[in-house]
Amino acid sequence: MTESGILPGSIDEQVIDYHKTMTAESYGQYMDVVLPLILAACPTGRRPVLVIDNASIHNTLVQKVTLI
C-alpha cells in the first residue's frame, strides 16, 4: 500500500488466492519485482517501510548451525 492506494504492479489480477500456491521461492521472486517498485513509489525525502509477518513463506533456512 502507498498513501494513494495499492502499489501499481504489486499484484497480479489473475491470482485470486495465492495461499495455495505461494512458496518461499515464489515469494522471493515476487519481492525481487516489488522491492524496486516500493522504492520508486516512495516520495523524495521519505523512507519506505516494509512490514512482513512470520509466515513460513517469508522465511527460508539458509544454513543450519550445529553446536558442538
PDB file of N, CA and C in Angstrom:
ATOM      1  N   MET A   1       0.833  -1.180   0.000  1.00  0.00           N
ATOM      2  CA  MET A   1       0.000   0.000   0.000  1.00  0.00           C
ATOM      3  C   MET A   1       0.875   1.239   0.000  1.00  0.00           C
ATOM      4  N   THR A   2       0.394   2.240  -0.669  1.00  0.00           N
ATOM      5  CA  THR A   2       1.031   3.558  -0.637  1.00  0.00           C
ATOM      6  C   THR A   2       0.012   4.539  -0.084  1.00  0.00           C
ATOM      7  N   GLU A   3       0.410   5.765   0.058  1.00  0.00           N
ATOM      8  CA  GLU A   3      -0.526   6.781   0.539  1.00  0.00           C
ATOM      9  C   GLU A   3      -1.717   6.946  -0.411  1.00  0.00           C
ATOM     10  N   SER A   4      -1.500   6.603  -1.684  1.00  0.00           N
ATOM     11  CA  SER A   4      -2.573   6.762  -2.663  1.00  0.00           C
ATOM     12  C   SER A   4      -3.284   5.455  -3.020  1.00  0.00           C
ATOM     13  N   GLY A   5      -2.913   4.356  -2.359  1.00  0.00           N
ATOM     14  CA  GLY A   5      -3.606   3.094  -2.619  1.00  0.00           C
ATOM     15  C   GLY A   5      -2.646   1.951  -2.880  1.00  0.00           C
ATOM     16  N   ILE A   6      -3.152   0.932  -3.570  1.00  0.00           N
ATOM     17  CA  ILE A   6      -2.347  -0.250  -3.874  1.00  0.00           C
ATOM     18  C   ILE A   6      -1.238   0.113  -4.844  1.00  0.00           C
ATOM     19  N   LEU A   7      -0.044  -0.373  -4.566  1.00  0.00           N
ATOM     20  CA  LEU A   7       1.113  -0.097  -5.396  1.00  0.00           C
ATOM     21  C   LEU A   7       0.922  -0.717  -6.775  1.00  0.00           C
ATOM     22  N   PRO A   8       0.895   0.101  -7.831  1.00  0.00           N
ATOM     23  CA  PRO A   8       0.734  -0.449  -9.180  1.00  0.00           C
ATOM     24  C   PRO A   8       1.842  -1.450  -9.503  1.00  0.00           C
ATOM     25  N   GLY A   9       1.451  -2.596 -10.065  1.00  0.00           N
ATOM     26  CA  GLY A   9       2.394  -3.633 -10.433  1.00  0.00           C
ATOM     27  C   GLY A   9       2.704  -4.613  -9.317  1.00  0.00           C
ATOM     28  N   SER A  10       2.127  -4.384  -8.123  1.00  0.00           N
ATOM     29  CA  SER A  10       2.454  -5.247  -6.995  1.00  0.00           C
ATOM     30  C   SER A  10       1.549  -6.467  -6.871  1.00  0.00           C
ATOM     31  N   ILE A  11       0.443  -6.456  -7.563  1.00  0.00           N
ATOM     32  CA  ILE A  11      -0.445  -7.619  -7.505  1.00  0.00           C
ATOM     33  C   ILE A  11      -0.780  -8.092  -8.905  1.00  0.00           C
ATOM     34  N   ASP A  12      -1.014  -9.377  -9.020  1.00  0.00           N
ATOM     35  CA  ASP A  12      -1.398  -9.983 -10.277  1.00  0.00           C
ATOM     36  C   ASP A  12      -2.905 -10.204 -10.225  1.00  0.00           C
ATOM     37  N   GLU A  13      -3.634  -9.494 -11.038  1.00  0.00           N
ATOM     38  CA  GLU A  13      -5.093  -9.585 -11.023  1.00  0.00           C
ATOM     39  C   GLU A  13      -5.586 -10.993 -11.340  1.00  0.00           C
ATOM     40  N   GLN A  14      -4.756 -11.797 -12.010  1.00  0.00           N
ATOM     41  CA  GLN A  14      -5.149 -13.152 -12.366  1.00  0.00           C
ATOM     42  C   GLN A  14      -5.146 -14.091 -11.159  1.00  0.00           C
ATOM     43  N   VAL A  15      -4.316 -13.763 -10.170  1.00  0.00           N
ATOM     44  CA  VAL A  15      -4.179 -14.626  -8.994  1.00  0.00           C
ATOM     45  C   VAL A  15      -5.214 -14.211  -7.955  1.00  0.00           C
ATOM     46  N   ILE A  16      -6.202 -15.059  -7.744  1.00  0.00           N
ATOM     47  CA  ILE A  16      -7.256 -14.749  -6.793  1.00  0.00           C
ATOM     48  C   ILE A  16      -6.811 -15.111  -5.384  1.00  0.00           C
ATOM     49  N   ASP A  17      -6.372 -16.339  -5.176  1.00  0.00           N
ATOM     50  CA  ASP A  17      -5.945 -16.789  -3.847  1.00  0.00           C
ATOM     51  C   ASP A  17      -4.580 -17.457  -3.981  1.00  0.00           C
ATOM     52  N   TYR A  18      -3.541 -16.720  -3.624  1.00  0.00           N
ATOM     53  CA  TYR A  18      -2.186 -17.232  -3.749  1.00  0.00           C
ATOM     54  C   TYR A  18      -1.789 -18.154  -2.600  1.00  0.00           C
ATOM     55  N   HIS A  19      -2.577 -18.240  -1.553  1.00  0.00           N
ATOM     56  CA  HIS A  19      -2.219 -19.021  -0.366  1.00  0.00           C
ATOM     57  C   HIS A  19      -1.977 -20.499  -0.675  1.00  0.00           C
ATOM     58  N   LYS A  20      -2.613 -21.016  -1.691  1.00  0.00           N
ATOM     59  CA  LYS A  20      -2.460 -22.432  -2.027  1.00  0.00           C
ATOM     60  C   LYS A  20      -1.213 -22.708  -2.856  1.00  0.00           C
ATOM     61  N   THR A  21      -0.679 -21.698  -3.521  1.00  0.00           N
ATOM     62  CA  THR A  21       0.433 -21.918  -4.440  1.00  0.00           C
ATOM     63  C   THR A  21       1.720 -21.191  -4.054  1.00  0.00           C
ATOM     64  N   MET A  22       1.666 -20.241  -3.146  1.00  0.00           N
ATOM     65  CA  MET A  22       2.845 -19.441  -2.790  1.00  0.00           C
ATOM     66  C   MET A  22       3.841 -20.276  -1.991  1.00  0.00           C
ATOM     67  N   THR A  23       5.109 -20.181  -2.380  1.00  0.00           N
ATOM     68  CA  THR A  23       6.195 -20.846  -1.672  1.00  0.00           C
ATOM     69  C   THR A  23       7.237 -19.794  -1.312  1.00  0.00           C
ATOM     70  N   ALA A  24       8.218 -20.176  -0.504  1.00  0.00           N
ATOM     71  CA  ALA A  24       9.291 -19.240  -0.162  1.00  0.00           C
ATOM     72  C   ALA A  24      10.027 -18.791  -1.426  1.00  0.00           C
ATOM     73  N   GLU A  25      10.197 -19.710  -2.383  1.00  0.00           N
ATOM     74  CA  GLU A  25      10.885 -19.368  -3.630  1.00  0.00           C
ATOM     75  C   GLU A  25      10.069 -18.363  -4.455  1.00  0.00           C
ATOM     76  N   SER A  26       8.771 -18.613  -4.618  1.00  0.00           N
ATOM     77  CA  SER A  26       7.947 -17.687  -5.404  1.00  0.00           C
ATOM     78  C   SER A  26       7.792 -16.349  -4.675  1.00  0.00           C
ATOM     79  N   TYR A  27       7.786 -16.371  -3.340  1.00  0.00           N
ATOM     80  CA  TYR A  27       7.742 -15.122  -2.566  1.00  0.00           C
ATOM     81  C   TYR A  27       9.016 -14.312  -2.821  1.00  0.00           C
ATOM     82  N   GLY A  28      10.166 -14.994  -2.848  1.00  0.00           N
ATOM     83  CA  GLY A  28      11.421 -14.308  -3.134  1.00  0.00           C
ATOM     84  C   GLY A  28      11.416 -13.676  -4.514  1.00  0.00           C
ATOM     85  N   GLN A  29      10.875 -14.382  -5.497  1.00  0.00           N
ATOM     86  CA  GLN A  29      10.775 -13.840  -6.857  1.00  0.00           C
ATOM     87  C   GLN A  29       9.838 -12.628  -6.882  1.00  0.00           C
ATOM     88  N   TYR A  30       8.744 -12.713  -6.139  1.00  0.00           N
ATOM     89  CA  TYR A  30       7.800 -11.600  -6.043  1.00  0.00           C
ATOM     90  C   TYR A  30       8.490 -10.381  -5.432  1.00  0.00           C
ATOM     91  N   MET A  31       9.261 -10.600  -4.368  1.00  0.00           N
ATOM     92  CA  MET A  31       9.946  -9.483  -3.719  1.00  0.00           C
ATOM     93  C   MET A  31      10.991  -8.859  -4.635  1.00  0.00           C
ATOM     94  N   ASP A  32      11.639  -9.668  -5.480  1.00  0.00           N
ATOM     95  CA  ASP A  32      12.596  -9.125  -6.446  1.00  0.00           C
ATOM     96  C   ASP A  32      11.938  -8.121  -7.373  1.00  0.00           C
ATOM     97  N   VAL A  33      10.668  -8.346  -7.684  1.00  0.00           N
ATOM     98  CA  VAL A  33       9.915  -7.439  -8.556  1.00  0.00           C
ATOM     99  C   VAL A  33       9.380  -6.244  -7.773  1.00  0.00           C
ATOM    100  N   VAL A  34       8.862  -6.502  -6.582  1.00  0.00           N
ATOM    101  CA  VAL A  34       8.135  -5.470  -5.834  1.00  0.00           C
ATOM    102  C   VAL A  34       9.049  -4.478  -5.103  1.00  0.00           C
ATOM    103  N   LEU A  35      10.183  -4.922  -4.601  1.00  0.00           N
ATOM    104  CA  LEU A  35      11.046  -4.000  -3.858  1.00  0.00           C
ATOM    105  C   LEU A  35      11.455  -2.768  -4.666  1.00  0.00           C
ATOM    106  N   PRO A  36      11.865  -2.913  -5.932  1.00  0.00           N
ATOM    107  CA  PRO A  36      12.165  -1.710  -6.710  1.00  0.00           C
ATOM    108  C   PRO A  36      10.929  -0.816  -6.909  1.00  0.00           C
ATOM    109  N   LEU A  37       9.746  -1.425  -7.012  1.00  0.00           N
ATOM    110  CA  LEU A  37       8.517  -0.631  -7.153  1.00  0.00           C
ATOM    111  C   LEU A  37       8.249   0.174  -5.891  1.00  0.00           C
ATOM    112  N   ILE A  38       8.498  -0.449  -4.733  1.00  0.00           N
ATOM    113  CA  ILE A  38       8.307   0.246  -3.462  1.00  0.00           C
ATOM    114  C   ILE A  38       9.251   1.439  -3.369  1.00  0.00           C
ATOM    115  N   LEU A  39      10.509   1.216  -3.711  1.00  0.00           N
ATOM    116  CA  LEU A  39      11.480   2.310  -3.664  1.00  0.00           C
ATOM    117  C   LEU A  39      11.108   3.442  -4.614  1.00  0.00           C
ATOM    118  N   ALA A  40      10.671   3.091  -5.813  1.00  0.00           N
ATOM    119  CA  ALA A  40      10.302   4.102  -6.810  1.00  0.00           C
ATOM    120  C   ALA A  40       9.065   4.884  -6.397  1.00  0.00           C
ATOM    121  N   ALA A  41       8.154   4.251  -5.649  1.00  0.00           N
ATOM    122  CA  ALA A  41       6.905   4.917  -5.248  1.00  0.00           C
ATOM    123  C   ALA A  41       7.079   5.803  -4.027  1.00  0.00           C
ATOM    124  N   CYS A  42       8.203   5.663  -3.342  1.00  0.00           N
ATOM    125  CA  CYS A  42       8.419   6.441  -2.123  1.00  0.00           C
ATOM    126  C   CYS A  42       8.732   7.897  -2.477  1.00  0.00           C
ATOM    127  N   PRO A  43       7.997   8.839  -1.871  1.00  0.00           N
ATOM    128  CA  PRO A  43       8.267  10.251  -2.167  1.00  0.00           C
ATOM    129  C   PRO A  43       9.688  10.657  -1.778  1.00  0.00           C
ATOM    130  N   THR A  44      10.242  11.600  -2.492  1.00  0.00           N
ATOM    131  CA  THR A  44      11.580  12.107  -2.211  1.00  0.00           C
ATOM    132  C   THR A  44      11.661  12.589  -0.768  1.00  0.00           C
ATOM    133  N   GLY A  45      12.728  12.187  -0.108  1.00  0.00           N
ATOM    134  CA  GLY A  45      12.932  12.596   1.271  1.00  0.00           C
ATOM    135  C   GLY A  45      12.262  11.698   2.296  1.00  0.00           C
ATOM    136  N   ARG A  46      11.538  10.704   1.833  1.00  0.00           N
ATOM    137  CA  ARG A  46      10.864   9.766   2.752  1.00  0.00           C
ATOM    138  C   ARG A  46      11.502   8.403   2.601  1.00  0.00           C
ATOM    139  N   ARG A  47      11.374   7.582   3.632  1.00  0.00           N
ATOM    140  CA  ARG A  47      11.885   6.216   3.593  1.00  0.00           C
ATOM    141  C   ARG A  47      10.719   5.245   3.516  1.00  0.00           C
ATOM    142  N   PRO A  48      10.829   4.226   2.661  1.00  0.00           N
ATOM    143  CA  PRO A  48       9.767   3.221   2.612  1.00  0.00           C
ATOM    144  C   PRO A  48       9.826   2.324   3.852  1.00  0.00           C
ATOM    145  N   VAL A  49       8.685   1.791   4.229  1.00  0.00           N
ATOM    146  CA  VAL A  49       8.593   0.862   5.349  1.00  0.00           C
ATOM    147  C   VAL A  49       7.971  -0.421   4.833  1.00  0.00           C
ATOM    148  N   LEU A  50       8.603  -1.539   5.134  1.00  0.00           N
ATOM    149  CA  LEU A  50       8.107  -2.839   4.716  1.00  0.00           C
ATOM    150  C   LEU A  50       7.851  -3.658   5.974  1.00  0.00           C
ATOM    151  N   VAL A  51       6.622  -4.102   6.140  1.00  0.00           N
ATOM    152  CA  VAL A  51       6.239  -4.898   7.304  1.00  0.00           C
ATOM    153  C   VAL A  51       5.921  -6.302   6.815  1.00  0.00           C
ATOM    154  N   ILE A  52       6.627  -7.294   7.373  1.00  0.00           N
ATOM    155  CA  ILE A  52       6.446  -8.686   6.978  1.00  0.00           C
ATOM    156  C   ILE A  52       6.176  -9.498   8.232  1.00  0.00           C
ATOM    157  N   ASP A  53       5.153 -10.352   8.187  1.00  0.00           N
ATOM    158  CA  ASP A  53       4.880 -11.207   9.342  1.00  0.00           C
ATOM    159  C   ASP A  53       5.778 -12.445   9.295  1.00  0.00           C
ATOM    160  N   ASN A  54       5.561 -13.372  10.180  1.00  0.00           N
ATOM    161  CA  ASN A  54       6.435 -14.533  10.282  1.00  0.00           C
ATOM    162  C   ASN A  54       5.859 -15.767   9.585  1.00  0.00           C
ATOM    163  N   ALA A  55       5.115 -15.566   8.516  1.00  0.00           N
ATOM    164  CA  ALA A  55       4.570 -16.694   7.760  1.00  0.00           C
ATOM    165  C   ALA A  55       5.713 -17.535   7.209  1.00  0.00           C
ATOM    166  N   SER A  56       5.498 -18.822   7.096  1.00  0.00           N
ATOM    167  CA  SER A  56       6.565 -19.731   6.662  1.00  0.00           C
ATOM    168  C   SER A  56       7.124 -19.375   5.288  1.00  0.00           C
ATOM    169  N   ILE A  57       6.320 -18.807   4.399  1.00  0.00           N
ATOM    170  CA  ILE A  57       6.831 -18.437   3.072  1.00  0.00           C
ATOM    171  C   ILE A  57       7.757 -17.235   3.129  1.00  0.00           C
ATOM    172  N   HIS A  58       7.743 -16.485   4.231  1.00  0.00           N
ATOM    173  CA  HIS A  58       8.592 -15.313   4.368  1.00  0.00           C
ATOM    174  C   HIS A  58       9.963 -15.669   4.931  1.00  0.00           C
ATOM    175  N   ASN A  59      10.170 -16.926   5.232  1.00  0.00           N
ATOM    176  CA  ASN A  59      11.425 -17.370   5.842  1.00  0.00           C
ATOM    177  C   ASN A  59      11.972 -18.576   5.091  1.00  0.00           C
ATOM    178  N   THR A  60      13.280 -18.616   4.968  1.00  0.00           N
ATOM    179  CA  THR A  60      13.934 -19.744   4.340  1.00  0.00           C
ATOM    180  C   THR A  60      15.179 -20.077   5.147  1.00  0.00           C
ATOM    181  N   LEU A  61      15.384 -21.341   5.443  1.00  0.00           N
ATOM    182  CA  LEU A  61      16.585 -21.773   6.143  1.00  0.00           C
ATOM    183  C   LEU A  61      17.771 -21.637   5.196  1.00  0.00           C
ATOM    184  N   VAL A  62      18.723 -20.826   5.562  1.00  0.00           N
ATOM    185  CA  VAL A  62      19.906 -20.602   4.731  1.00  0.00           C
ATOM    186  C   VAL A  62      20.994 -21.590   5.091  1.00  0.00           C
ATOM    187  N   GLN A  63      21.229 -21.733   6.390  1.00  0.00           N
ATOM    188  CA  GLN A  63      22.255 -22.664   6.841  1.00  0.00           C
ATOM    189  C   GLN A  63      21.896 -23.103   8.245  1.00  0.00           C
ATOM    190  N   LYS A  64      21.932 -24.385   8.474  1.00  0.00           N
ATOM    191  CA  LYS A  64      21.658 -24.921   9.802  1.00  0.00           C
ATOM    192  C   LYS A  64      22.985 -25.029  10.550  1.00  0.00           C
ATOM    193  N   VAL A  65      23.028 -24.444  11.737  1.00  0.00           N
ATOM    194  CA  VAL A  65      24.235 -24.442  12.540  1.00  0.00           C
ATOM    195  C   VAL A  65      24.139 -25.564  13.563  1.00  0.00           C
ATOM    196  N   THR A  66      25.174 -26.378  13.635  1.00  0.00           N
ATOM    197  CA  THR A  66      25.241 -27.446  14.613  1.00  0.00           C
ATOM    198  C   THR A  66      26.199 -27.042  15.721  1.00  0.00           C
ATOM    199  N   LEU A  67      25.702 -27.013  16.933  1.00  0.00           N
ATOM    200  CA  LEU A  67      26.546 -26.657  18.072  1.00  0.00           C
ATOM    201  C   LEU A  67      27.293 -27.899  18.554  1.00  0.00           C
ATOM    202  N   ILE A  68      28.538 -27.720  18.883  1.00  0.00           N
ATOM    203  CA  ILE A  68      29.366 -28.828  19.349  1.00  0.00           C
ATOM    204  C   ILE A  68      29.282 -28.933  20.858  1.00  0.00           C
TER     205      ILE A  68
END
